[in-house]
JSON list of C-alpha atoms in Angstrom, two decimals:
[
{"chain": "A", "resi": 613, "resn": "MET", "atom": "CA", "xyz": [19.64, 0.52, 65.97]},
{"chain": "A", "resi": 614, "resn": "THR", "atom": "CA", "xyz": [19.63, -2.62, 63.82]},
{"chain": "A", "resi": 615, "resn": "LEU", "atom": "CA", "xyz": [16.25, -4.20, 63.22]},
{"chain": "A", "resi": 616, "resn": "ASP", "atom": "CA", "xyz": [15.99, -7.73, 64.64]},
{"chain": "A", "resi": 617, "resn": "LEU", "atom": "CA", "xyz": [13.56, -9.23, 62.14]},
{"chain": "A", "resi": 618, "resn": "THR", "atom": "CA", "xyz": [13.63, -12.64, 63.81]},
{"chain": "A", "resi": 619, "resn": "THR", "atom": "CA", "xyz": [12.49, -11.24, 67.14]},
{"chain": "A", "resi": 620, "resn": "GLU", "atom": "CA", "xyz": [9.84, -9.06, 65.51]},
{"chain": "A", "resi": 621, "resn": "LEU", "atom": "CA", "xyz": [8.39, -11.95, 63.52]},
{"chain": "A", "resi": 622, "resn": "ALA", "atom": "CA", "xyz": [8.41, -14.26, 66.51]},
{"chain": "A", "resi": 623, "resn": "ALA", "atom": "CA", "xyz": [6.48, -11.68, 68.50]},
{"chain": "A", "resi": 624, "resn": "ALA", "atom": "CA", "xyz": [3.98, -10.83, 65.76]},
{"chain": "A", "resi": 625, "resn": "ARG", "atom": "CA", "xyz": [3.59, -14.38, 64.38]},
{"chain": "A", "resi": 626, "resn": "VAL", "atom": "CA", "xyz": [1.80, -13.03, 61.30]},
{"chain": "A", "resi": 627, "resn": "LEU", "atom": "CA", "xyz": [3.43, -11.50, 58.20]},
{"chain": "A", "resi": 628, "resn": "ALA", "atom": "CA", "xyz": [0.82, -10.06, 55.86]},
{"chain": "A", "resi": 629, "resn": "ILE", "atom": "CA", "xyz": [1.69, -10.29, 52.16]},
{"chain": "A", "resi": 630, "resn": "ILE", "atom": "CA", "xyz": [0.13, -7.70, 49.88]},
{"chain": "A", "resi": 631, "resn": "ARG", "atom": "CA", "xyz": [0.10, -8.73, 46.23]},
{"chain": "A", "resi": 632, "resn": "GLY", "atom": "CA", "xyz": [-2.48, -7.11, 43.99]},
{"chain": "A", "resi": 633, "resn": "THR", "atom": "CA", "xyz": [-3.24, -5.38, 40.73]},
{"chain": "A", "resi": 634, "resn": "ASP", "atom": "CA", "xyz": [-3.95, -1.84, 41.88]},
{"chain": "A", "resi": 635, "resn": "THR", "atom": "CA", "xyz": [-1.66, 0.61, 43.66]},
{"chain": "A", "resi": 636, "resn": "ALA", "atom": "CA", "xyz": [-4.37, 2.50, 45.55]},
{"chain": "A", "resi": 637, "resn": "ALA", "atom": "CA", "xyz": [-6.02, -0.74, 46.64]},
{"chain": "A", "resi": 638, "resn": "ALA", "atom": "CA", "xyz": [-2.67, -2.06, 47.88]},
{"chain": "A", "resi": 639, "resn": "VAL", "atom": "CA", "xyz": [-2.20, 1.08, 49.97]},
{"chain": "A", "resi": 640, "resn": "ALA", "atom": "CA", "xyz": [-5.74, 0.80, 51.35]},
{"chain": "A", "resi": 641, "resn": "THR", "atom": "CA", "xyz": [-5.07, -2.85, 52.17]},
{"chain": "A", "resi": 642, "resn": "GLY", "atom": "CA", "xyz": [-1.86, -2.08, 54.03]},
{"chain": "A", "resi": 643, "resn": "THR", "atom": "CA", "xyz": [-3.52, 0.75, 55.91]},
{"chain": "A", "resi": 644, "resn": "ALA", "atom": "CA", "xyz": [-6.44, -1.45, 56.96]},
{"chain": "A", "resi": 645, "resn": "LEU", "atom": "CA", "xyz": [-4.12, -4.23, 58.12]},
{"chain": "A", "resi": 646, "resn": "LEU", "atom": "CA", "xyz": [-2.14, -1.81, 60.26]},
{"chain": "A", "resi": 647, "resn": "GLU", "atom": "CA", "xyz": [-5.31, -0.31, 61.70]},
{"chain": "A", "resi": 648, "resn": "GLU", "atom": "CA", "xyz": [-6.48, -3.77, 62.74]},
{"chain": "A", "resi": 649, "resn": "GLY", "atom": "CA", "xyz": [-3.21, -4.41, 64.56]},
{"chain": "A", "resi": 650, "resn": "VAL", "atom": "CA", "xyz": [-1.13, -6.39, 62.05]},
{"chain": "A", "resi": 651, "resn": "ARG", "atom": "CA", "xyz": [2.43, -5.32, 62.82]},
{"chain": "A", "resi": 652, "resn": "ILE", "atom": "CA", "xyz": [4.40, -6.62, 59.84]},
{"chain": "A", "resi": 653, "resn": "VAL", "atom": "CA", "xyz": [3.39, -6.23, 56.18]},
{"chain": "A", "resi": 654, "resn": "GLU", "atom": "CA", "xyz": [5.21, -6.73, 52.91]},
{"chain": "A", "resi": 655, "resn": "VAL", "atom": "CA", "xyz": [4.29, -5.37, 49.51]},
{"chain": "A", "resi": 656, "resn": "ALA", "atom": "CA", "xyz": [5.28, -7.65, 46.63]},
{"chain": "A", "resi": 657, "resn": "LEU", "atom": "CA", "xyz": [7.13, -5.89, 43.83]},
{"chain": "A", "resi": 658, "resn": "THR", "atom": "CA", "xyz": [4.84, -7.65, 41.35]},
{"chain": "A", "resi": 659, "resn": "THR", "atom": "CA", "xyz": [2.11, -5.25, 42.50]},
{"chain": "A", "resi": 660, "resn": "PRO", "atom": "CA", "xyz": [1.80, -2.23, 40.16]},
{"chain": "A", "resi": 661, "resn": "GLY", "atom": "CA", "xyz": [3.26, 0.85, 41.84]},
{"chain": "A", "resi": 662, "resn": "ALA", "atom": "CA", "xyz": [4.68, -1.29, 44.64]},
{"chain": "A", "resi": 663, "resn": "LEU", "atom": "CA", "xyz": [7.39, 1.24, 45.53]},
{"chain": "A", "resi": 664, "resn": "HIS", "atom": "CA", "xyz": [4.82, 4.02, 45.89]},
{"chain": "A", "resi": 665, "resn": "ALA", "atom": "CA", "xyz": [2.65, 1.69, 47.97]},
{"chain": "A", "resi": 666, "resn": "ILE", "atom": "CA", "xyz": [5.55, 0.97, 50.33]},
{"chain": "A", "resi": 667, "resn": "GLU", "atom": "CA", "xyz": [6.19, 4.69, 50.78]},
{"chain": "A", "resi": 668, "resn": "ALA", "atom": "CA", "xyz": [2.51, 5.43, 51.36]},
{"chain": "A", "resi": 669, "resn": "ILE", "atom": "CA", "xyz": [1.97, 2.61, 53.86]},
{"chain": "A", "resi": 670, "resn": "ARG", "atom": "CA", "xyz": [5.10, 3.55, 55.78]},
{"chain": "A", "resi": 671, "resn": "SER", "atom": "CA", "xyz": [3.85, 7.13, 56.03]},
{"chain": "A", "resi": 672, "resn": "VAL", "atom": "CA", "xyz": [0.81, 5.98, 58.03]},
{"chain": "A", "resi": 673, "resn": "ALA", "atom": "CA", "xyz": [2.39, 3.06, 59.88]},
{"chain": "A", "resi": 674, "resn": "PRO", "atom": "CA", "xyz": [2.69, 3.25, 63.66]},
{"chain": "A", "resi": 675, "resn": "ALA", "atom": "CA", "xyz": [6.17, 3.29, 65.12]},
{"chain": "A", "resi": 676, "resn": "GLU", "atom": "CA", "xyz": [6.03, -0.36, 66.15]},
{"chain": "A", "resi": 677, "resn": "ALA", "atom": "CA", "xyz": [5.00, -1.60, 62.70]},
{"chain": "A", "resi": 678, "resn": "LEU", "atom": "CA", "xyz": [7.31, -2.80, 59.92]},
{"chain": "A", "resi": 679, "resn": "VAL", "atom": "CA", "xyz": [6.76, -2.35, 56.19]},
{"chain": "A", "resi": 680, "resn": "GLY", "atom": "CA", "xyz": [8.87, -4.40, 53.81]},
{"chain": "A", "resi": 681, "resn": "ALA", "atom": "CA", "xyz": [9.19, -5.37, 50.17]},
{"chain": "A", "resi": 682, "resn": "GLY", "atom": "CA", "xyz": [8.55, -8.82, 48.75]},
{"chain": "A", "resi": 683, "resn": "THR", "atom": "CA", "xyz": [9.63, -10.61, 45.57]},
{"chain": "A", "resi": 684, "resn": "VAL", "atom": "CA", "xyz": [12.95, -8.77, 45.76]},
{"chain": "A", "resi": 685, "resn": "LEU", "atom": "CA", "xyz": [15.15, -10.57, 43.26]},
{"chain": "A", "resi": 686, "resn": "THR", "atom": "CA", "xyz": [18.00, -8.40, 41.99]},
{"chain": "A", "resi": 687, "resn": "VAL", "atom": "CA", "xyz": [20.60, -5.90, 43.15]},
{"chain": "A", "resi": 688, "resn": "ALA", "atom": "CA", "xyz": [18.59, -3.20, 41.36]},
{"chain": "A", "resi": 689, "resn": "ASP", "atom": "CA", "xyz": [15.45, -4.27, 43.23]},
{"chain": "A", "resi": 690, "resn": "VAL", "atom": "CA", "xyz": [17.27, -3.77, 46.52]},
{"chain": "A", "resi": 691, "resn": "ALA", "atom": "CA", "xyz": [18.30, -0.25, 45.55]},
{"chain": "A", "resi": 692, "resn": "ASP", "atom": "CA", "xyz": [14.71, 0.54, 44.61]},
{"chain": "A", "resi": 693, "resn": "VAL", "atom": "CA", "xyz": [13.16, -0.72, 47.83]},
{"chain": "A", "resi": 694, "resn": "VAL", "atom": "CA", "xyz": [15.78, 1.04, 49.95]},
{"chain": "A", "resi": 695, "resn": "SER", "atom": "CA", "xyz": [14.80, 4.30, 48.25]},
{"chain": "A", "resi": 696, "resn": "ALA", "atom": "CA", "xyz": [11.14, 3.54, 48.92]},
{"chain": "A", "resi": 697, "resn": "GLY", "atom": "CA", "xyz": [11.83, 3.09, 52.63]},
{"chain": "A", "resi": 698, "resn": "ALA", "atom": "CA", "xyz": [11.37, -0.67, 52.95]},
{"chain": "A", "resi": 699, "resn": "GLN", "atom": "CA", "xyz": [12.49, -1.89, 56.36]},
{"chain": "A", "resi": 700, "resn": "PHE", "atom": "CA", "xyz": [13.13, -5.49, 55.31]},
{"chain": "A", "resi": 701, "resn": "VAL", "atom": "CA", "xyz": [13.09, -7.60, 52.16]},
{"chain": "A", "resi": 702, "resn": "VAL", "atom": "CA", "xyz": [11.56, -10.95, 51.31]},
{"chain": "A", "resi": 703, "resn": "THR", "atom": "CA", "xyz": [12.64, -13.20, 48.45]},
{"chain": "A", "resi": 704, "resn": "PRO", "atom": "CA", "xyz": [10.93, -16.22, 46.86]},
{"chain": "A", "resi": 705, "resn": "ALA", "atom": "CA", "xyz": [14.23, -18.07, 46.40]},
{"chain": "A", "resi": 706, "resn": "VAL", "atom": "CA", "xyz": [17.97, -17.98, 47.07]},
{"chain": "A", "resi": 707, "resn": "VAL", "atom": "CA", "xyz": [18.84, -15.04, 44.82]},
{"chain": "A", "resi": 708, "resn": "GLU", "atom": "CA", "xyz": [21.38, -12.24, 44.37]},
{"chain": "A", "resi": 709, "resn": "SER", "atom": "CA", "xyz": [19.33, -9.74, 46.35]},
{"chain": "A", "resi": 710, "resn": "ILE", "atom": "CA", "xyz": [20.10, -11.51, 49.63]},
{"chain": "A", "resi": 711, "resn": "PRO", "atom": "CA", "xyz": [23.78, -10.52, 50.03]},
{"chain": "A", "resi": 712, "resn": "GLU", "atom": "CA", "xyz": [23.08, -7.08, 48.56]},
{"chain": "A", "resi": 713, "resn": "ALA", "atom": "CA", "xyz": [20.32, -6.38, 51.08]},
{"chain": "A", "resi": 714, "resn": "VAL", "atom": "CA", "xyz": [22.55, -7.63, 53.89]},
{"chain": "A", "resi": 715, "resn": "ARG", "atom": "CA", "xyz": [25.33, -5.35, 52.65]},
{"chain": "A", "resi": 716, "resn": "ARG", "atom": "CA", "xyz": [22.94, -2.42, 52.86]},
{"chain": "A", "resi": 717, "resn": "GLY", "atom": "CA", "xyz": [21.83, -3.34, 56.36]},
{"chain": "A", "resi": 718, "resn": "LEU", "atom": "CA", "xyz": [18.36, -4.62, 55.46]},
{"chain": "A", "resi": 719, "resn": "PRO", "atom": "CA", "xyz": [17.23, -7.85, 57.14]},
{"chain": "A", "resi": 720, "resn": "VAL", "atom": "CA", "xyz": [16.12, -10.59, 54.76]},
{"chain": "A", "resi": 721, "resn": "ALA", "atom": "CA", "xyz": [13.52, -13.31, 54.88]},
{"chain": "A", "resi": 722, "resn": "ALA", "atom": "CA", "xyz": [14.90, -15.58, 52.17]},
{"chain": "A", "resi": 723, "resn": "GLY", "atom": "CA", "xyz": [12.75, -18.07, 50.29]},
{"chain": "A", "resi": 724, "resn": "ALA", "atom": "CA", "xyz": [13.94, -21.67, 50.43]},
{"chain": "A", "resi": 725, "resn": "LEU", "atom": "CA", "xyz": [12.43, -25.13, 50.23]},
{"chain": "A", "resi": 726, "resn": "THR", "atom": "CA", "xyz": [15.22, -27.69, 50.52]},
{"chain": "A", "resi": 727, "resn": "PRO", "atom": "CA", "xyz": [17.78, -28.22, 53.30]},
{"chain": "A", "resi": 728, "resn": "THR", "atom": "CA", "xyz": [20.55, -27.01, 50.98]},
{"chain": "A", "resi": 729, "resn": "GLU", "atom": "CA", "xyz": [18.65, -23.84, 50.11]},
{"chain": "A", "resi": 730, "resn": "ALA", "atom": "CA", "xyz": [17.82, -23.09, 53.74]},
{"chain": "A", "resi": 731, "resn": "TYR", "atom": "CA", "xyz": [21.43, -23.52, 54.82]},
{"chain": "A", "resi": 732, "resn": "THR", "atom": "CA", "xyz": [22.73, -21.49, 51.88]},
{"chain": "A", "resi": 733, "resn": "ALA", "atom": "CA", "xyz": [20.32, -18.62, 52.59]},
{"chain": "A", "resi": 734, "resn": "ILE", "atom": "CA", "xyz": [21.48, -18.36, 56.18]},
{"chain": "A", "resi": 735, "resn": "ARG", "atom": "CA", "xyz": [25.13, -18.51, 55.12]},
{"chain": "A", "resi": 736, "resn": "MET", "atom": "CA", "xyz": [24.43, -15.63, 52.71]},
{"chain": "A", "resi": 737, "resn": "GLY", "atom": "CA", "xyz": [23.25, -13.54, 55.65]},
{"chain": "A", "resi": 738, "resn": "ALA", "atom": "CA", "xyz": [19.49, -13.99, 55.69]},
{"chain": "A", "resi": 739, "resn": "SER", "atom": "CA", "xyz": [17.89, -13.37, 59.08]},
{"chain": "A", "resi": 740, "resn": "VAL", "atom": "CA", "xyz": [15.14, -15.94, 58.61]},
{"chain": "A", "resi": 741, "resn": "VAL", "atom": "CA", "xyz": [14.19, -18.58, 56.06]},
{"chain": "A", "resi": 742, "resn": "LYS", "atom": "CA", "xyz": [10.83, -18.32, 54.36]},
{"chain": "A", "resi": 743, "resn": "LEU", "atom": "CA", "xyz": [9.78, -21.92, 53.82]},
{"chain": "A", "resi": 744, "resn": "PHE", "atom": "CA", "xyz": [8.09, -21.64, 50.43]},
{"chain": "A", "resi": 745, "resn": "PRO", "atom": "CA", "xyz": [5.81, -23.09, 49.29]},
{"chain": "A", "resi": 746, "resn": "ALA", "atom": "CA", "xyz": [5.09, -24.45, 52.74]},
{"chain": "A", "resi": 747, "resn": "THR", "atom": "CA", "xyz": [2.06, -26.44, 51.63]},
{"chain": "A", "resi": 748, "resn": "LEU", "atom": "CA", "xyz": [4.23, -28.68, 49.46]},
{"chain": "A", "resi": 749, "resn": "GLY", "atom": "CA", "xyz": [5.38, -30.59, 52.53]},
{"chain": "A", "resi": 750, "resn": "GLY", "atom": "CA", "xyz": [3.15, -29.16, 55.23]},
{"chain": "A", "resi": 751, "resn": "PRO", "atom": "CA", "xyz": [3.94, -28.93, 58.95]},
{"chain": "A", "resi": 752, "resn": "THR", "atom": "CA", "xyz": [5.44, -32.44, 58.93]},
{"chain": "A", "resi": 753, "resn": "TYR", "atom": "CA", "xyz": [8.09, -31.37, 56.45]},
{"chain": "A", "resi": 754, "resn": "LEU", "atom": "CA", "xyz": [8.82, -28.22, 58.43]},
{"chain": "A", "resi": 755, "resn": "LYS", "atom": "CA", "xyz": [9.37, -30.29, 61.56]},
{"chain": "A", "resi": 756, "resn": "ALA", "atom": "CA", "xyz": [11.70, -32.64, 59.68]},
{"chain": "A", "resi": 757, "resn": "LEU", "atom": "CA", "xyz": [13.63, -29.70, 58.27]},
{"chain": "A", "resi": 758, "resn": "ARG", "atom": "CA", "xyz": [14.06, -28.20, 61.72]},
{"chain": "A", "resi": 759, "resn": "ASP", "atom": "CA", "xyz": [15.57, -31.38, 63.15]},
{"chain": "A", "resi": 760, "resn": "PRO", "atom": "CA", "xyz": [19.00, -30.83, 61.52]},
{"chain": "A", "resi": 761, "resn": "PHE", "atom": "CA", "xyz": [18.65, -27.03, 61.64]},
{"chain": "A", "resi": 762, "resn": "PRO", "atom": "CA", "xyz": [17.19, -26.18, 65.06]},
{"chain": "A", "resi": 763, "resn": "ASP", "atom": "CA", "xyz": [18.81, -22.73, 65.03]},
{"chain": "A", "resi": 764, "resn": "ILE", "atom": "CA", "xyz": [17.35, -21.59, 61.70]},
{"chain": "A", "resi": 765, "resn": "PRO", "atom": "CA", "xyz": [14.22, -19.48, 62.20]},
{"chain": "A", "resi": 766, "resn": "PHE", "atom": "CA", "xyz": [11.56, -20.53, 59.70]},
{"chain": "A", "resi": 767, "resn": "VAL", "atom": "CA", "xyz": [8.50, -18.62, 58.52]},
{"chain": "A", "resi": 768, "resn": "ALA", "atom": "CA", "xyz": [5.91, -20.79, 56.75]},
{"chain": "A", "resi": 769, "resn": "VAL", "atom": "CA", "xyz": [4.58, -19.13, 53.59]},
{"chain": "A", "resi": 770, "resn": "GLY", "atom": "CA", "xyz": [2.37, -20.30, 50.75]},
{"chain": "A", "resi": 771, "resn": "GLY", "atom": "CA", "xyz": [-1.25, -21.31, 51.19]},
{"chain": "A", "resi": 772, "resn": "VAL", "atom": "CA", "xyz": [-1.27, -21.11, 54.98]},
{"chain": "A", "resi": 773, "resn": "GLY", "atom": "CA", "xyz": [-4.94, -20.68, 55.84]},
{"chain": "A", "resi": 774, "resn": "LEU", "atom": "CA", "xyz": [-6.37, -19.85, 59.22]},
{"chain": "A", "resi": 775, "resn": "ALA", "atom": "CA", "xyz": [-7.09, -23.51, 59.94]},
{"chain": "A", "resi": 776, "resn": "GLU", "atom": "CA", "xyz": [-3.51, -24.57, 59.10]},
{"chain": "A", "resi": 777, "resn": "MET", "atom": "CA", "xyz": [-1.75, -21.79, 60.98]},
{"chain": "A", "resi": 778, "resn": "PRO", "atom": "CA", "xyz": [-1.63, -23.49, 64.44]},
{"chain": "A", "resi": 779, "resn": "ALA", "atom": "CA", "xyz": [-0.04, -26.64, 63.02]},
{"chain": "A", "resi": 780, "resn": "TYR", "atom": "CA", "xyz": [2.81, -24.68, 61.44]},
{"chain": "A", "resi": 781, "resn": "LEU", "atom": "CA", "xyz": [3.45, -22.77, 64.66]},
{"chain": "A", "resi": 782, "resn": "GLU", "atom": "CA", "xyz": [3.39, -26.00, 66.65]},
{"chain": "A", "resi": 783, "resn": "ALA", "atom": "CA", "xyz": [5.84, -27.54, 64.15]},
{"chain": "A", "resi": 784, "resn": "GLY", "atom": "CA", "xyz": [8.32, -24.78, 64.97]},
{"chain": "A", "resi": 785, "resn": "ALA", "atom": "CA", "xyz": [7.64, -21.88, 62.62]},
{"chain": "A", "resi": 786, "resn": "ILE", "atom": "CA", "xyz": [8.29, -18.57, 64.36]},
{"chain": "A", "resi": 787, "resn": "ALA", "atom": "CA", "xyz": [5.55, -17.01, 62.22]},
{"chain": "A", "resi": 788, "resn": "VAL", "atom": "CA", "xyz": [3.42, -17.56, 59.15]},
{"chain": "A", "resi": 789, "resn": "GLY", "atom": "CA", "xyz": [3.37, -15.39, 56.05]},
{"chain": "A", "resi": 790, "resn": "VAL", "atom": "CA", "xyz": [-0.11, -15.03, 54.59]},
{"chain": "A", "resi": 791, "resn": "GLY", "atom": "CA", "xyz": [-1.14, -13.56, 51.26]},
{"chain": "A", "resi": 792, "resn": "GLY", "atom": "CA", "xyz": [-4.34, -14.73, 49.58]},
{"chain": "A", "resi": 793, "resn": "PRO", "atom": "CA", "xyz": [-5.97, -16.40, 52.59]},
{"chain": "A", "resi": 794, "resn": "LEU", "atom": "CA", "xyz": [-5.71, -13.12, 54.50]},
{"chain": "A", "resi": 795, "resn": "VAL", "atom": "CA", "xyz": [-5.69, -10.37, 51.90]},
{"chain": "A", "resi": 796, "resn": "GLY", "atom": "CA", "xyz": [-8.14, -11.97, 49.47]},
{"chain": "A", "resi": 797, "resn": "THR", "atom": "CA", "xyz": [-8.95, -9.56, 46.63]},
{"chain": "A", "resi": 798, "resn": "ALA", "atom": "CA", "xyz": [-8.58, -6.41, 48.73]},
{"chain": "A", "resi": 799, "resn": "ALA", "atom": "CA", "xyz": [-5.28, -5.41, 47.07]},
{"chain": "A", "resi": 800, "resn": "SER", "atom": "CA", "xyz": [-6.99, -5.60, 43.69]},
{"chain": "A", "resi": 801, "resn": "GLY", "atom": "CA", "xyz": [-9.99, -3.49, 44.67]},
{"chain": "A", "resi": 802, "resn": "GLY", "atom": "CA", "xyz": [-11.94, -6.12, 46.63]},
{"chain": "A", "resi": 803, "resn": "ASP", "atom": "CA", "xyz": [-13.77, -5.97, 49.96]},
{"chain": "A", "resi": 804, "resn": "VAL", "atom": "CA", "xyz": [-11.67, -4.23, 52.62]},
{"chain": "A", "resi": 805, "resn": "ASP", "atom": "CA", "xyz": [-14.23, -4.85, 55.37]},
{"chain": "A", "resi": 806, "resn": "ALA", "atom": "CA", "xyz": [-13.91, -8.59, 54.82]},
{"chain": "A", "resi": 807, "resn": "LEU", "atom": "CA", "xyz": [-10.14, -8.16, 54.95]},
{"chain": "A", "resi": 808, "resn": "ARG", "atom": "CA", "xyz": [-10.48, -6.49, 58.35]},
{"chain": "A", "resi": 809, "resn": "ASP", "atom": "CA", "xyz": [-12.52, -9.44, 59.62]},
{"chain": "A", "resi": 810, "resn": "ARG", "atom": "CA", "xyz": [-9.89, -11.90, 58.43]},
{"chain": "A", "resi": 811, "resn": "ALA", "atom": "CA", "xyz": [-7.10, -9.83, 59.96]},
{"chain": "A", "resi": 812, "resn": "ARG", "atom": "CA", "xyz": [-8.79, -9.95, 63.35]},
{"chain": "A", "resi": 813, "resn": "ALA", "atom": "CA", "xyz": [-9.22, -13.72, 63.02]},
{"chain": "A", "resi": 814, "resn": "TYR", "atom": "CA", "xyz": [-5.53, -14.25, 62.20]},
{"chain": "A", "resi": 815, "resn": "LEU", "atom": "CA", "xyz": [-4.42, -12.04, 65.06]},
{"chain": "A", "resi": 816, "resn": "ALA", "atom": "CA", "xyz": [-6.67, -13.93, 67.46]},
{"chain": "A", "resi": 817, "resn": "ALA", "atom": "CA", "xyz": [-5.15, -17.21, 66.28]},
{"chain": "A", "resi": 818, "resn": "ALA", "atom": "CA", "xyz": [-1.66, -15.78, 66.70]},
{"chain": "A", "resi": 819, "resn": "THR", "atom": "CA", "xyz": [-2.27, -14.99, 70.35]},
{"chain": "A", "resi": 820, "resn": "ARG", "atom": "CA", "xyz": [-4.11, -18.19, 71.17]},
{"chain": "A", "resi": 821, "resn": "PRO", "atom": "CA", "xyz": [-2.03, -20.64, 73.23]},
{"chain": "A", "resi": 822, "resn": "PRO", "atom": "CA", "xyz": [-1.15, -23.95, 71.55]},
{"chain": "A", "resi": 823, "resn": "ALA", "atom": "CA", "xyz": [-3.58, -26.82, 72.03]},
{"chain": "A", "resi": 824, "resn": "SER", "atom": "CA", "xyz": [-2.52, -29.14, 74.80]}
]
């Protein structure tokens, strides 16, 4: 059965981005996020031992959770993350990994900022467009971008704090991708208990109805 990343992201509304400096801490971070109810996590390949971390997090992930790889740039990267068991890939830009991942049956959240990049990413087979860095234009820019592309599913990524999250969802993002504001220093050996608190706060915001 083919994974429908768009539907999964729209239901979860939060994509947790793990980017750290320690493999064991990254695994502990992913495990804690899953235990708190976060359903979709990505491990950035810039994290030392990222492939091992993906394998380890997948081994403890519940059936309904998804574990993917981020900062996937090249054809070789795609081969590596497939071997590690990644269920989806995320890119920071419109890069060669997009068609290769699609060819291998992996859904892609492709990084894009401009209208041309967003359209190109979808034409290359990406399932969703990761608007990155979202804070450059904010929710107003996202809304403007959606006007000519109402059928492109956007995930807002890059500096989306808890306070900003509702505005991006109201502007039409199907989900937000959150690294530092959610993970903090946990993936580099920092406080995992504080991470758990933040995870619960993000999940509560994700299920809260929009302000009228």
